[in-house]
Coordinates of C-alpha atoms in Angstrom, one line a residue:
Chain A
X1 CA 40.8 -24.3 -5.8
X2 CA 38.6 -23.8 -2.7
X3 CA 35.1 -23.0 -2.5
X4 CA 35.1 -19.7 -1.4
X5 CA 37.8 -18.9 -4.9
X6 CA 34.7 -21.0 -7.0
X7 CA 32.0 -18.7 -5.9
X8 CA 34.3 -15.8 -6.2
X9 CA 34.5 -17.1 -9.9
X10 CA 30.8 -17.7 -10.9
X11 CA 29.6 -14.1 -8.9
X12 CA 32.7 -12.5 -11.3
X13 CA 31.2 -14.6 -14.4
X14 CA 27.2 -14.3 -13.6
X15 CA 28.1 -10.6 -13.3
X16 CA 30.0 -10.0 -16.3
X17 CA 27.1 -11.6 -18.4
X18 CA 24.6 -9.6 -16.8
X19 CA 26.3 -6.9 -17.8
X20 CA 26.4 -7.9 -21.6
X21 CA 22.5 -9.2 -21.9
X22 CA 21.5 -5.7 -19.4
X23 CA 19.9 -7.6 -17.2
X24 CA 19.9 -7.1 -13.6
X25 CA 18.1 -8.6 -10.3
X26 CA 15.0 -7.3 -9.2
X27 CA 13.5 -7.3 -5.7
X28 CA 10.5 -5.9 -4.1
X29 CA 10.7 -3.7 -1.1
X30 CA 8.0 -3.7 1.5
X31 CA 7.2 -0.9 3.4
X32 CA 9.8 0.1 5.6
X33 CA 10.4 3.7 7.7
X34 CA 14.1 5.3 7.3
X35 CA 14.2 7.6 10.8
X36 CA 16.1 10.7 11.9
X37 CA 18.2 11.3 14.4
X38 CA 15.9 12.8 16.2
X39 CA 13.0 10.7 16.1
X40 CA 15.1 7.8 16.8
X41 CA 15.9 8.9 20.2
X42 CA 12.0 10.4 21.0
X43 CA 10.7 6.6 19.8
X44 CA 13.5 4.3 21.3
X45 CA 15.7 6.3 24.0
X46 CA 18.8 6.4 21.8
X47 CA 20.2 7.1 18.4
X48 CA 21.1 3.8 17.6
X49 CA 19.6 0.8 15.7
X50 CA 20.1 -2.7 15.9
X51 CA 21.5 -4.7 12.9
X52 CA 19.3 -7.7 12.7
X53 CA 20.3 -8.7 9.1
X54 CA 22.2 -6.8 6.3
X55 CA 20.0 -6.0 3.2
X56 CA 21.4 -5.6 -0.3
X57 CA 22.7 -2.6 -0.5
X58 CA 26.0 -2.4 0.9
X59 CA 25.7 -1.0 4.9
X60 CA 22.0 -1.0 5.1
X61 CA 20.4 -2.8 7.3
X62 CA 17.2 -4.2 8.4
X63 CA 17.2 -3.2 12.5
X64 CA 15.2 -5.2 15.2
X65 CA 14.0 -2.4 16.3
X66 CA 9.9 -2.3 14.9
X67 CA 6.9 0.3 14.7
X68 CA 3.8 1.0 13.9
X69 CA 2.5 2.8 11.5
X70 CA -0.9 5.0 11.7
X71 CA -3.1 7.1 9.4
X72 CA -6.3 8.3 9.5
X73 CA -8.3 5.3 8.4
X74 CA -6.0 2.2 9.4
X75 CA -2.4 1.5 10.9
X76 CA 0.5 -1.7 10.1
X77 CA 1.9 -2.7 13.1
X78 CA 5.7 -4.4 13.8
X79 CA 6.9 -2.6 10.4
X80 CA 10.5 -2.2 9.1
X81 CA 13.0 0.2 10.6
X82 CA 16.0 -0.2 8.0
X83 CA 19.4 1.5 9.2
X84 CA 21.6 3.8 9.2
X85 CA 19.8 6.4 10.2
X86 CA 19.2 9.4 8.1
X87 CA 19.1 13.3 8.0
X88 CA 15.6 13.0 7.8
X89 CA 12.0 10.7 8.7
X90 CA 11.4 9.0 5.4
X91 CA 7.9 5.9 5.2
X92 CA 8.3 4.6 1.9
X93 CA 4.5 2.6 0.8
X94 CA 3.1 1.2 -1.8
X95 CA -0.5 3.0 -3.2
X96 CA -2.1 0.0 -1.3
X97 CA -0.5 0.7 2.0
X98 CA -1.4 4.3 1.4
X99 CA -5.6 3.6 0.5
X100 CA -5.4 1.3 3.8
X101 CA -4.1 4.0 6.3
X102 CA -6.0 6.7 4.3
X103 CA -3.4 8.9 3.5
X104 CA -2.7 10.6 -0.2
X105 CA -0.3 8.2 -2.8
X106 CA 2.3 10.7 -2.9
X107 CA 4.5 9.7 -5.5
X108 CA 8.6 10.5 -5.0
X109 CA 11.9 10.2 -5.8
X110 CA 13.8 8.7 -2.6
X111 CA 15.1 11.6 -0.6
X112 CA 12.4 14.2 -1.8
X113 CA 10.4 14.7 1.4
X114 CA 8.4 17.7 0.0
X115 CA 4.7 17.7 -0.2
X116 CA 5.2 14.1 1.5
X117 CA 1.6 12.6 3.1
X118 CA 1.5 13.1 7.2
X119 CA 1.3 9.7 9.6
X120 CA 2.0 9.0 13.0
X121 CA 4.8 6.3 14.5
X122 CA 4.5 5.0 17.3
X123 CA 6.8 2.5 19.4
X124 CA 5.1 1.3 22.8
X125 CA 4.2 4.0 24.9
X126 CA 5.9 7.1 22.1
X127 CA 3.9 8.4 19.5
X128 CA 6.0 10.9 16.8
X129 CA 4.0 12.6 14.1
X130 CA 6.1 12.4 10.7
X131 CA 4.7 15.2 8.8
X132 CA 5.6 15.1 5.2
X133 CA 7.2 11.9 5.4
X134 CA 5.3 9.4 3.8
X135 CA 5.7 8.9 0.4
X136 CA 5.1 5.6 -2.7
X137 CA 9.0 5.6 -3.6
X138 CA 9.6 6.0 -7.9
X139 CA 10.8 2.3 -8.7
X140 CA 14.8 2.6 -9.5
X141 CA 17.8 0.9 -10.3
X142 CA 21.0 0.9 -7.7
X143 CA 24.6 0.6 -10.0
X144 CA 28.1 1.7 -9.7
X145 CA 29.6 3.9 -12.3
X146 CA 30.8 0.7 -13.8
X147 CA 27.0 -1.0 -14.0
X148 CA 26.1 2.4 -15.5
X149 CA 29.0 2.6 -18.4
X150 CA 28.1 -1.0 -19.3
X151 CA 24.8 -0.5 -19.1
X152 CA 25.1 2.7 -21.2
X153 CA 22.7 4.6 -18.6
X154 CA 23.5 8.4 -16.7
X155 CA 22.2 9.2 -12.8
X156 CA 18.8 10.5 -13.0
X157 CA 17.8 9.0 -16.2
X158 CA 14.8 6.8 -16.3
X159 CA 14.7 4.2 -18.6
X160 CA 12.1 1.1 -19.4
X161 CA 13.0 -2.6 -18.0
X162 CA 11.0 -5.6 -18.8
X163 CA 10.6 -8.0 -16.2
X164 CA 10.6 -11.6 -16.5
X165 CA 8.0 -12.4 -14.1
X166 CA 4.5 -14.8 -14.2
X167 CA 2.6 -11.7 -15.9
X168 CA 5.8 -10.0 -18.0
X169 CA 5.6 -6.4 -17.9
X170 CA 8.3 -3.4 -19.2
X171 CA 8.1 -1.0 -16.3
X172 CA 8.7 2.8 -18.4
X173 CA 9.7 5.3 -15.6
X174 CA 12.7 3.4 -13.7
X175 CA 15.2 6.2 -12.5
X176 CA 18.5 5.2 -12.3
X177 CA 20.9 5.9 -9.5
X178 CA 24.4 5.6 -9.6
X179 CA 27.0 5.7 -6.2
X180 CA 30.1 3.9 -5.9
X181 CA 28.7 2.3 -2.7
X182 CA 25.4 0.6 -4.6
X183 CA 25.0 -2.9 -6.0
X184 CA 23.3 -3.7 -8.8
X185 CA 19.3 -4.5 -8.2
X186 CA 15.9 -2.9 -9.4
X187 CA 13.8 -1.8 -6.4
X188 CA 9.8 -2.0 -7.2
X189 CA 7.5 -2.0 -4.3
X190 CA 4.9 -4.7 -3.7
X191 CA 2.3 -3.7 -5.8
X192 CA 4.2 -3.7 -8.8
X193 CA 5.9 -6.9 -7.5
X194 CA 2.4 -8.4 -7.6
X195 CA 1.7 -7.1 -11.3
X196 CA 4.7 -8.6 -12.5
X197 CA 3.8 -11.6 -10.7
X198 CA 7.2 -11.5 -9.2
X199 CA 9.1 -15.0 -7.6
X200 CA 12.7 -15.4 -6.5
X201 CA 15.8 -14.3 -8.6
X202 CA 13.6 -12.3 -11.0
X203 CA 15.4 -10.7 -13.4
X204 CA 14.7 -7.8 -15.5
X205 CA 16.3 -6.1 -18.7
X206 CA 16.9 -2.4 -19.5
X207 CA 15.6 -1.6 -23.1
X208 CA 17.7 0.9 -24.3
X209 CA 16.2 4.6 -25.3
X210 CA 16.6 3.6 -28.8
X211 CA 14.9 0.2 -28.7
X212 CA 12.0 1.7 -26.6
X213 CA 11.5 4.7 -29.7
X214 CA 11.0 1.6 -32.1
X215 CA 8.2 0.0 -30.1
Chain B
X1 CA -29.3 18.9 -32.8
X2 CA -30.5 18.0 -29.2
X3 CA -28.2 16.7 -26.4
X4 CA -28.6 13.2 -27.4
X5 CA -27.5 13.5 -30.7
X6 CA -24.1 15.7 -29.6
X7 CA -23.4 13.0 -27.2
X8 CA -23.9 10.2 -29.6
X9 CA -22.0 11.7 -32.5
X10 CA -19.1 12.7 -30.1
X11 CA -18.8 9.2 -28.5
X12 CA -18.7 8.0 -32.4
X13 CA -15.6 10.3 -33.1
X14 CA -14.1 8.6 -29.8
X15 CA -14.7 5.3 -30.7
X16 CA -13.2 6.1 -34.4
X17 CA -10.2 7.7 -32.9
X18 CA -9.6 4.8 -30.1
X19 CA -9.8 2.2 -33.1
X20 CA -7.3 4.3 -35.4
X21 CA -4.7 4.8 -32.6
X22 CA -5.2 1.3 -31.1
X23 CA -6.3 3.0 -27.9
X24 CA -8.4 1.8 -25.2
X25 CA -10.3 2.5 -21.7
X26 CA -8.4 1.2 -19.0
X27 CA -10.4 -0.3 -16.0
X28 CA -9.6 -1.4 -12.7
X29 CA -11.7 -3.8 -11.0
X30 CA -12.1 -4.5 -7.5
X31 CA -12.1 -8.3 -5.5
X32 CA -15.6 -9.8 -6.3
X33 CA -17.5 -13.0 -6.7
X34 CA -19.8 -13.9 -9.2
X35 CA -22.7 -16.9 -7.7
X36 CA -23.8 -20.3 -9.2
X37 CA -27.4 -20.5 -9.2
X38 CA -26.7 -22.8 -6.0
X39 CA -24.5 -21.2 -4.5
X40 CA -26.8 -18.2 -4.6
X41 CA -29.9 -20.4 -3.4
X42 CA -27.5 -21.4 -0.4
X43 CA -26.9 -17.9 0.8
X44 CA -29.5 -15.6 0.2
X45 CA -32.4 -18.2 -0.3
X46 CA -33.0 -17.0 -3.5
X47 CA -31.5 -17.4 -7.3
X48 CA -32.1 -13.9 -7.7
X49 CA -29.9 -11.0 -7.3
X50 CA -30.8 -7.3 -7.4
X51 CA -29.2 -5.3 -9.6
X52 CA -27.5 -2.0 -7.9
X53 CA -26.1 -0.6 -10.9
X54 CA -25.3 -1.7 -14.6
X55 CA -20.8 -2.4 -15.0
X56 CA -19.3 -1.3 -18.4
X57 CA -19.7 -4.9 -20.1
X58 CA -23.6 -5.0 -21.6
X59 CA -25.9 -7.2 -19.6
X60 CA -23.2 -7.2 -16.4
X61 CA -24.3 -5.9 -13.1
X62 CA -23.4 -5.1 -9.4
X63 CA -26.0 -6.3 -7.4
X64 CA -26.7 -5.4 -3.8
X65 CA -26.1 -8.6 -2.1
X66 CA -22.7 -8.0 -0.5
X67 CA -20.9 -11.2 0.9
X68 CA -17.7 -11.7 3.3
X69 CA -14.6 -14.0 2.2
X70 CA -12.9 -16.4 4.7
X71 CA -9.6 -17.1 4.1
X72 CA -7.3 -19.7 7.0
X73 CA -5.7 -16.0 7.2
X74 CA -7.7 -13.1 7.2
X75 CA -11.2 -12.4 5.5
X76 CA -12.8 -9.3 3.6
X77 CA -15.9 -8.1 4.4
X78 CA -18.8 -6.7 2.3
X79 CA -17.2 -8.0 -1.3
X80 CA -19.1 -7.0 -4.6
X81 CA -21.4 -10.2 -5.9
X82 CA -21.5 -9.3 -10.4
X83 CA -24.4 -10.7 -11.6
X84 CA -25.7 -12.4 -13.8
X85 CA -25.1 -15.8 -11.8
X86 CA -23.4 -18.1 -13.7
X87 CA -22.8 -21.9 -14.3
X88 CA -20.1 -22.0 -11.7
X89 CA -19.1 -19.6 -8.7
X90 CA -15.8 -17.6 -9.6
X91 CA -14.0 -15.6 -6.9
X92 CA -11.8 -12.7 -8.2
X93 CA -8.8 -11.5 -6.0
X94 CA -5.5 -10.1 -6.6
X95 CA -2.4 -11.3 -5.4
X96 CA -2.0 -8.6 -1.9
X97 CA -5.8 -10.3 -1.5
X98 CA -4.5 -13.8 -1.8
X99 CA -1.9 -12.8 0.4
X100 CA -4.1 -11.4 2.9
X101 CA -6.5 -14.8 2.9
X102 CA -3.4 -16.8 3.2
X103 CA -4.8 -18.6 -0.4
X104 CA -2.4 -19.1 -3.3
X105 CA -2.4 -16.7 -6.0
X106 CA -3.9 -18.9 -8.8
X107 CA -3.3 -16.9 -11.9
X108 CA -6.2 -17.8 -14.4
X109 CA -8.0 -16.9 -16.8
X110 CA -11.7 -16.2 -16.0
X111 CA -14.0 -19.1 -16.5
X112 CA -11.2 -21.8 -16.0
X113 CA -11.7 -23.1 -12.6
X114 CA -9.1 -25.8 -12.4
X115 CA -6.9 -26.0 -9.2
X116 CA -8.2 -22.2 -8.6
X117 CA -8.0 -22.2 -4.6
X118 CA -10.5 -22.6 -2.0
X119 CA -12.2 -20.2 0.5
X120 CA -15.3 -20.1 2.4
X121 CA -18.2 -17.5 1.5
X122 CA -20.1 -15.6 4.4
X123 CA -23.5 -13.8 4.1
X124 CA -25.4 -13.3 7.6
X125 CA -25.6 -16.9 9.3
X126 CA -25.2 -18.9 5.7
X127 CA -21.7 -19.5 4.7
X128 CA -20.2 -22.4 1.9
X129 CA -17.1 -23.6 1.1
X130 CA -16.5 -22.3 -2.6
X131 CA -13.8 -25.2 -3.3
X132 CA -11.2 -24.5 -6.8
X133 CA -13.1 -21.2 -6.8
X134 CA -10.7 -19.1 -5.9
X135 CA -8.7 -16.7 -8.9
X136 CA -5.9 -14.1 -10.1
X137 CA -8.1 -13.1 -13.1
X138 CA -4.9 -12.5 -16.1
X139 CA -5.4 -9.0 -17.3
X140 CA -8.0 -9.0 -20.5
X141 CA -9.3 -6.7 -23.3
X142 CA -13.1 -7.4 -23.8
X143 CA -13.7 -6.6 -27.6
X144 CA -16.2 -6.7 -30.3
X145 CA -15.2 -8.9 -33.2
X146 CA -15.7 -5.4 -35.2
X147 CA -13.2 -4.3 -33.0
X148 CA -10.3 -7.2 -33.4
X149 CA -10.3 -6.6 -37.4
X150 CA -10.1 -2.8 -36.2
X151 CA -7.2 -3.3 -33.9
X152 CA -6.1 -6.6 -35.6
X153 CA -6.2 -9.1 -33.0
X154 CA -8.1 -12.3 -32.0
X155 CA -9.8 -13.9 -29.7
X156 CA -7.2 -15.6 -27.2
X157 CA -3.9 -13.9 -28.3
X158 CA -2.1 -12.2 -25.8
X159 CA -0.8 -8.5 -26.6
X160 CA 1.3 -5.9 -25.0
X161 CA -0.3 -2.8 -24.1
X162 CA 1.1 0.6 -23.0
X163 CA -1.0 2.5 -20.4
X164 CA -0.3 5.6 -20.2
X165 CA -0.9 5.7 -15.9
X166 CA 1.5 8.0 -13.4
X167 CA 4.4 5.5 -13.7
X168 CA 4.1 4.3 -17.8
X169 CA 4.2 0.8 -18.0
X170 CA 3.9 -1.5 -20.9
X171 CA 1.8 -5.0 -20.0
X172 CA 2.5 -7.7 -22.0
X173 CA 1.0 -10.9 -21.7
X174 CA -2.7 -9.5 -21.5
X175 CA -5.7 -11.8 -23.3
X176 CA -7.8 -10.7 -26.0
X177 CA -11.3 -12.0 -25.6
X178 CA -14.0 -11.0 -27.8
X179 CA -17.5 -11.5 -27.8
X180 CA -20.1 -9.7 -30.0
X181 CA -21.7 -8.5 -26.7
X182 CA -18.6 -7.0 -25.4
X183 CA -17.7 -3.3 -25.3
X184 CA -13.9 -2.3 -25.8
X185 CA -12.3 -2.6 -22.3
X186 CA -9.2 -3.7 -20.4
X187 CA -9.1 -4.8 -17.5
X188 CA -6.7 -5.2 -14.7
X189 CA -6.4 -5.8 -10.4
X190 CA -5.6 -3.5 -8.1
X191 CA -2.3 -4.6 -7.6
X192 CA -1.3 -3.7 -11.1
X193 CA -3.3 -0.2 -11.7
X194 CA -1.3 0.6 -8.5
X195 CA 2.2 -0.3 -9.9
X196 CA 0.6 2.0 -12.8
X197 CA -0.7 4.5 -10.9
X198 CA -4.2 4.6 -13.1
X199 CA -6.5 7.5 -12.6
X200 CA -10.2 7.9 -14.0
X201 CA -10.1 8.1 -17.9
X202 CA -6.4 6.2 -18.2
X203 CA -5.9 5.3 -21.8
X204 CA -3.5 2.2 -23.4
X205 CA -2.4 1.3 -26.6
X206 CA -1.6 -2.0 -28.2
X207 CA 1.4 -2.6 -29.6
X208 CA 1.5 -4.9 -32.5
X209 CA 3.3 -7.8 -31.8
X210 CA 5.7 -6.3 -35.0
X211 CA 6.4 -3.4 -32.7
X212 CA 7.4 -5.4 -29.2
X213 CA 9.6 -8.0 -31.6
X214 CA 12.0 -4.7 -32.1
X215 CA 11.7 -3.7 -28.5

């Protein structure tokens, strides 16, 4: 038996338990900008990124391609361009991020640009203003239709998961999303990373509806 | 029945209600350093700090000294200095500040200064190195000991507590200290009313530890 059929083996087996005890990875996302198209080519010159390093979820990617961002009262620089691109401009932040450049905590589901905050980008010598774009992304849960008929959850539910972190917390409030293209992994941004007290290969567990009416 | 009265008698009814639905204030509170006599003596010259305005615990006070935090990283400027001074200086951070210093986050509970980390203190041309100083104050619940037989808890035991902020989440893990000179509070960082989303007035309840075995 090689190694690469051994792995193969213990991913299949770590899985299937996970599955049974509910528990799933989580990781923390810092902030990061999702660009269109458009503004792709006004920042860089051209519609396309530049893999640096695959992220989790299947064909996402962290590009080397970095900006800035700037509010009203303070700015990040070098920050987080993941591919592909999108439809639309989308700066996901944590409440932190969002007191720093001054901007209004707009809380979202991923996707749901309206009523978003207003920031400029800028690359080098190009300046874009995002309007409605900036937004403190709802924590969630990426799963297959599998994960979610084993872990007995629907699309667009939100359900509680407690985290096994250096402060334990149950986050309430976790939407779930379902697509045959995600893998399974919890998504919290950095401030709730921090509350949890969050290290490497955290893992979390979804209490079910009917556990969560009992407590 | 004059205005004082009304406002007494309705802040009785709150206080009954709070104790009969195990519900309590939620506060957030900010980086901020509270002085040894020394230490104070070292900076300002003086073992006397000026009150600016009373905090919610009796006797505790913001004062108007401001002081700057030196980190090998990155520093703060203008932090909060609580009075009164106390037998040793205590610096309370969360973990983005830690981060930000380039200090470990030293999760502690306030007044055990054991391996906290170190960081310098800056006010005008006086600065000190404030050695094992350094804190991630765990999330608390000042009570009166009227108030543990109410809520039935004790001094020391950790509880879970709901709070019901824009994204729910249940803490666990957060100390009960109680002190005859206490008023019902609890208290947590930035980072985790963020991952909350508290606003002004946010309310949690504890949940017996009966409750969270079934959850």
């Amino acid at each position: 038996m090689d190694k690469q059929m051994i792995d193969d083996l213990v991913n299949q087996v770590i899985r299937e338990l996970e599955k049974k005890d509910k528990c799933l990875q989580v990781e923390a996302s810092g902030r990061h900008v999702h660009l269109s198209k458009e503004d792709a080519q006004q920042l860089f010159g051209t519609d396309t990124l530049t893999p640096e390093r695959e992220l989790s979820q299947p064909g996402q990617f962290l590009s080397k391609e970095k900006v800035n961002l700037i509010g009203p009262k303070g700015s990040f620089k070098d920050v987080a361009v993941l591919g592909p691109l999108r439809e639309k401009t989308q700066v996901e932040i944590s409440m932190t991020d969002a007191r720093a450049l001054g901007i209004p905590p707009v809380l979202k589901e991923s996707g749901d640009l309206t009523n978003c905050a207003d920031l400029w980008i800028q690359y080098k010598n190009k300046m874009i203003e995002a309007k409605s774009s900036a937004m403190v992304a709802k924590r969630h849960i990426h799963m297959t239709p599998e994960d979610a008929t084993h872990l007995q959850v629907q699309d667009g539910e939100t359900v509680a998961v407690r985290v096994y972190g250096q402060r334990q917390i149950t986050f309430e409030d976790v939407l779930v999303r379902v697509n045959p293209r995600y893998q399974l992994r919890m998504h919290i941004d950095y401030d709730e990373a921090n509350a949890v007290g969050l290290g490497k290969n955290t893992y979390g567990k979804i209490i079910s509806t009917g556990e969560r009416e009992k407590a």
